[in-house]
mmCIF file of C-alpha atoms in Angstrom:
data_model
loop_
_atom_site.group_PDB
_atom_site.id
_atom_site.type_symbol
_atom_site.label_atom_id
_atom_site.label_comp_id
_atom_site.label_asym_id
_atom_site.label_seq_id
_atom_site.Cartn_x
_atom_site.Cartn_y
_atom_site.Cartn_z
ATOM 1 C CA MET K 1 111.833 68.078 89.926
ATOM 2 C CA THR K 2 114.162 67.994 92.923
ATOM 3 C CA ARG K 3 116.392 70.937 93.760
ATOM 4 C CA ARG K 4 119.538 69.017 92.836
ATOM 5 C CA ARG K 5 118.083 67.982 89.468
ATOM 6 C CA ALA K 6 116.869 71.543 88.828
ATOM 7 C CA ALA K 7 120.336 72.933 89.584
ATOM 8 C CA ALA K 8 121.971 70.327 87.330
ATOM 9 C CA PHE K 9 119.497 71.140 84.568
ATOM 10 C CA LEU K 10 120.241 74.866 84.888
ATOM 11 C CA PHE K 11 123.980 74.278 84.836
ATOM 12 C CA ALA K 12 123.710 72.071 81.755
ATOM 13 C CA SER K 13 121.450 74.659 80.104
ATOM 14 C CA ALA K 14 123.943 77.427 80.827
ATOM 15 C CA LEU K 15 126.763 75.387 79.317
ATOM 16 C CA ALA K 16 124.661 74.491 76.279
ATOM 17 C CA ALA K 17 123.829 78.173 75.828
ATOM 18 C CA GLY K 18 127.551 78.920 75.592
ATOM 19 C CA ILE K 19 127.985 80.485 79.029
ATOM 20 C CA PRO K 20 131.567 79.613 79.983
ATOM 21 C CA ALA K 21 132.287 77.690 83.162
ATOM 22 C CA LEU K 22 134.619 79.502 85.551
ATOM 23 C CA ALA K 23 137.812 78.089 86.923
ATOM 24 C CA PRO K 24 137.922 77.763 90.725
ATOM 25 C CA GLY K 25 138.839 81.094 92.292
ATOM 26 C CA ALA K 26 138.125 83.084 89.125
ATOM 27 C CA ALA K 27 137.276 86.725 89.798
ATOM 28 C CA GLN K 28 134.814 86.994 86.908
ATOM 29 C CA ALA K 29 131.100 86.762 87.716
ATOM 30 C CA GLY K 30 129.461 83.498 86.712
ATOM 31 C CA PRO K 31 126.000 82.815 85.290
ATOM 32 C CA PHE K 32 124.648 81.928 88.736
ATOM 33 C CA ASP K 33 126.020 85.096 90.381
ATOM 34 C CA SER K 34 123.394 87.548 89.092
ATOM 35 C CA GLY K 35 120.587 87.768 86.597
ATOM 36 C CA PRO K 36 117.751 85.348 85.824
ATOM 37 C CA LEU K 37 119.604 82.158 86.800
ATOM 38 C CA ALA K 38 120.567 83.613 90.188
ATOM 39 C CA ASP K 39 116.965 84.783 90.692
ATOM 40 C CA PHE K 40 115.771 81.241 89.952
ATOM 41 C CA MET K 41 118.267 79.677 92.367
ATOM 42 C CA ASN K 42 117.157 82.071 95.150
ATOM 43 C CA ILE K 43 113.650 80.578 94.939
ATOM 44 C CA PHE K 44 114.976 77.426 96.602
ATOM 45 C CA ARG K 45 116.554 79.130 99.607
ATOM 46 C CA THR K 46 114.699 78.617 102.864
ATOM 47 C CA GLN K 47 113.216 81.614 104.638
ATOM 48 C CA ALA K 48 113.921 82.083 108.351
ATOM 49 C CA ILE K 49 110.885 84.380 108.559
ATOM 50 C CA PRO K 50 108.304 83.244 106.014
ATOM 51 C CA ARG K 51 106.450 85.821 103.933
ATOM 52 C CA GLU K 52 102.710 85.745 104.555
ATOM 53 C CA THR K 53 99.487 87.615 103.906
ATOM 54 C CA VAL K 54 98.086 89.091 107.126
ATOM 55 C CA ALA K 55 95.178 91.280 108.235
ATOM 56 C CA TRP K 56 95.860 95.033 107.947
ATOM 57 C CA SER K 57 93.811 97.696 109.727
ATOM 58 C CA GLY K 58 95.973 100.763 109.108
ATOM 59 C CA PRO K 59 94.795 103.824 107.164
ATOM 60 C CA GLU K 60 97.471 103.443 104.446
ATOM 61 C CA LYS K 61 96.228 102.955 100.912
ATOM 62 C CA ALA K 62 97.013 99.929 98.759
ATOM 63 C CA GLY K 63 100.550 99.946 97.383
ATOM 64 C CA THR K 64 102.105 101.633 100.437
ATOM 65 C CA VAL K 65 105.125 100.072 102.153
ATOM 66 C CA VAL K 66 105.203 100.275 105.967
ATOM 67 C CA VAL K 67 108.290 99.225 107.931
ATOM 68 C CA SER K 68 107.955 98.486 111.648
ATOM 69 C CA THR K 69 111.485 98.718 113.032
ATOM 70 C CA SER K 70 110.353 97.448 116.452
ATOM 71 C CA GLN K 71 108.718 94.336 114.939
ATOM 72 C CA ARG K 72 111.439 94.066 112.269
ATOM 73 C CA ARG K 73 108.791 93.516 109.641
ATOM 74 C CA LEU K 74 107.904 95.203 106.361
ATOM 75 C CA TYR K 75 104.289 95.353 105.196
ATOM 76 C CA TYR K 76 103.155 95.853 101.620
ATOM 77 C CA VAL K 77 99.562 97.057 101.884
ATOM 78 C CA LEU K 78 97.262 95.178 99.510
ATOM 79 C CA GLY K 79 94.070 97.010 100.476
ATOM 80 C CA ARG K 80 90.743 95.478 101.554
ATOM 81 C CA GLY K 81 92.161 94.807 105.028
ATOM 82 C CA ALA K 82 95.209 92.791 103.970
ATOM 83 C CA ALA K 83 98.970 93.211 103.653
ATOM 84 C CA ILE K 84 101.948 91.031 102.821
ATOM 85 C CA ARG K 85 104.333 90.776 105.773
ATOM 86 C CA TYR K 86 108.055 90.178 105.260
ATOM 87 C CA GLY K 87 110.816 89.666 107.831
ATOM 88 C CA VAL K 88 113.529 92.326 107.557
ATOM 89 C CA GLY K 89 116.784 93.455 109.090
ATOM 90 C CA VAL K 90 116.803 97.087 110.251
ATOM 91 C CA GLY K 91 119.269 99.713 111.459
ATOM 92 C CA ARG K 92 121.259 98.813 114.549
ATOM 93 C CA GLN K 93 121.378 101.105 117.588
ATOM 94 C CA GLY K 94 122.491 104.560 116.507
ATOM 95 C CA PHE K 95 121.523 103.910 112.877
ATOM 96 C CA SER K 96 117.766 103.436 113.088
ATOM 97 C CA TRP K 97 115.497 106.128 111.701
ATOM 98 C CA SER K 98 111.849 106.850 111.047
ATOM 99 C CA GLY K 99 109.991 108.953 108.545
ATOM 100 C CA THR K 100 108.303 108.928 105.178
ATOM 101 C CA LYS K 101 110.192 108.539 101.903
ATOM 102 C CA SER K 102 109.317 107.454 98.406
ATOM 103 C CA VAL K 103 110.998 104.997 96.075
ATOM 104 C CA THR K 104 112.985 107.138 93.635
ATOM 105 C CA MET K 105 114.893 104.412 91.779
ATOM 106 C CA LYS K 106 114.962 100.628 91.433
ATOM 107 C CA LYS K 107 117.875 98.420 90.351
ATOM 108 C CA GLU K 108 118.305 94.706 89.702
ATOM 109 C CA TRP K 109 121.551 93.158 90.975
ATOM 110 C CA PRO K 110 122.928 96.618 91.856
ATOM 111 C CA ALA K 111 126.598 97.451 92.216
ATOM 112 C CA TRP K 112 127.633 98.802 95.620
ATOM 113 C CA ARG K 113 129.800 101.778 96.482
ATOM 114 C CA PRO K 114 129.930 102.241 100.257
ATOM 115 C CA PRO K 115 129.106 105.855 101.205
ATOM 116 C CA ALA K 116 131.876 108.037 102.648
ATOM 117 C CA GLN K 117 130.345 107.807 106.152
ATOM 118 C CA MET K 118 130.567 104.018 106.068
ATOM 119 C CA LEU K 119 134.121 104.051 104.693
ATOM 120 C CA ALA K 120 135.152 106.358 107.541
ATOM 121 C CA ARG K 121 133.900 103.733 110.018
ATOM 122 C CA ARG K 122 135.121 100.753 107.993
ATOM 123 C CA PRO K 123 138.151 101.645 105.849
ATOM 124 C CA ASP K 124 138.633 97.908 105.109
ATOM 125 C CA LEU K 125 135.551 97.858 102.853
ATOM 126 C CA PRO K 126 136.000 97.731 99.088
ATOM 127 C CA ARG K 127 135.405 101.011 97.250
ATOM 128 C CA TYR K 128 133.272 99.234 94.636
ATOM 129 C CA MET K 129 131.597 95.859 94.379
ATOM 130 C CA ALA K 130 129.874 94.579 91.234
ATOM 131 C CA GLY K 131 126.341 93.237 91.568
ATOM 132 C CA GLY K 132 126.003 89.556 92.407
ATOM 133 C CA GLN K 133 125.397 86.994 95.143
ATOM 134 C CA ASP K 134 128.332 88.286 97.259
ATOM 135 C CA ASN K 135 127.236 91.932 97.017
ATOM 136 C CA PRO K 136 125.706 93.296 100.262
ATOM 137 C CA LEU K 137 122.791 94.854 98.301
ATOM 138 C CA GLY K 138 121.680 91.460 97.045
ATOM 139 C CA ALA K 139 119.312 90.821 94.154
ATOM 140 C CA ARG K 140 117.388 94.112 94.120
ATOM 141 C CA ALA K 141 117.504 97.614 95.602
ATOM 142 C CA MET K 142 114.832 100.276 95.945
ATOM 143 C CA TYR K 143 116.355 103.683 96.685
ATOM 144 C CA LEU K 144 114.531 105.897 99.200
ATOM 145 C CA GLY K 145 114.331 109.578 98.309
ATOM 146 C CA SER K 146 117.601 111.474 98.257
ATOM 147 C CA SER K 147 118.780 109.608 101.360
ATOM 148 C CA LEU K 148 121.528 106.989 101.534
ATOM 149 C CA TYR K 149 118.901 104.422 102.594
ATOM 150 C CA ARG K 150 117.538 101.582 100.519
ATOM 151 C CA ILE K 151 115.316 98.579 100.812
ATOM 152 C CA HIS K 152 117.574 95.877 99.434
ATOM 153 C CA GLY K 153 118.366 92.204 99.329
ATOM 154 C CA SER K 154 121.027 90.623 101.460
ATOM 155 C CA ASN K 155 123.721 87.998 101.162
ATOM 156 C CA GLU K 156 123.206 87.369 104.900
ATOM 157 C CA PRO K 157 119.696 85.878 105.218
ATOM 158 C CA GLU K 158 120.429 84.907 108.826
ATOM 159 C CA THR K 159 120.251 88.626 109.775
ATOM 160 C CA MET K 160 116.508 88.887 109.068
ATOM 161 C CA GLY K 161 114.645 89.873 112.221
ATOM 162 C CA ALA K 162 117.695 91.643 113.644
ATOM 163 C CA ALA K 163 118.919 95.233 114.034
ATOM 164 C CA VAL K 164 122.157 94.971 112.067
ATOM 165 C CA SER K 165 122.352 97.492 109.238
ATOM 166 C CA SER K 166 123.591 101.062 108.889
ATOM 167 C CA GLY K 167 119.998 102.176 108.399
ATOM 168 C CA CYS K 168 118.960 100.305 105.265
ATOM 169 C CA ILE K 169 116.090 97.834 105.324
ATOM 170 C CA ARG K 170 117.420 94.377 104.437
ATOM 171 C CA MET K 171 115.355 91.528 103.027
ATOM 172 C CA THR K 172 116.206 88.051 101.828
ATOM 173 C CA ASN K 173 116.902 87.980 98.102
ATOM 174 C CA LYS K 174 113.774 85.876 97.609
ATOM 175 C CA ASP K 175 111.586 88.449 99.397
ATOM 176 C CA VAL K 176 113.187 91.536 97.859
ATOM 177 C CA VAL K 177 112.514 90.177 94.358
ATOM 178 C CA ASP K 178 108.855 89.685 95.301
ATOM 179 C CA LEU K 179 108.550 93.216 96.737
ATOM 180 C CA TYR K 180 110.507 94.750 93.828
ATOM 181 C CA ASP K 181 107.983 93.334 91.370
ATOM 182 C CA ARG K 182 105.107 94.926 93.334
ATOM 183 C CA VAL K 183 106.609 98.354 94.063
ATOM 184 C CA ARG K 184 106.803 101.178 91.527
ATOM 185 C CA VAL K 185 108.953 104.313 91.466
ATOM 186 C CA GLY K 186 107.003 106.848 93.529
ATOM 187 C CA THR K 187 105.725 104.268 96.055
ATOM 188 C CA LYS K 188 105.295 105.749 99.536
ATOM 189 C CA VAL K 189 107.466 104.127 102.232
ATOM 190 C CA ILE K 190 106.684 104.765 105.903
ATOM 191 C CA VAL K 191 109.339 103.738 108.455
ATOM 192 C CA ARG K 192 108.185 103.653 112.088
#
């Protein structure tokens, strides 16, 4: 099935299921903005930096997440000498960090409230943004310890491979859904 036919099928299915169509410019979230239909639509987005399985020789045990800020890559260690490598966006100059954290919480299509530090720098930002395709946290978020940092999706896939964030690790929505399904609360995350 082609992408256009798949999208038409999904739209028709949503209408048949009683999900109302939105008028142009409506502020209400639509069925393709978040949730399972949005996850499905993200499958068809192209990846600037393709996800791939690579050789891994590090001492980290299977299930560990390792972020290389210099390479702008995230590795999910599979064990037996292999890892999945994802392209990521990392903290820009003055906002990069390193250390070890653990995943303390996971959320699908999270809402976003910019922290006070970010609002001080950018008072034009909204104070709250509901989860959805336009939300800067994207499709999934994995919260790191008690810090303000997260591994999260992005509504700006063109920023993968760049140092652009305020310290969070950004992934495409397609990749963050894949990682989210692999990672559990308590997963060790090493940022180098």
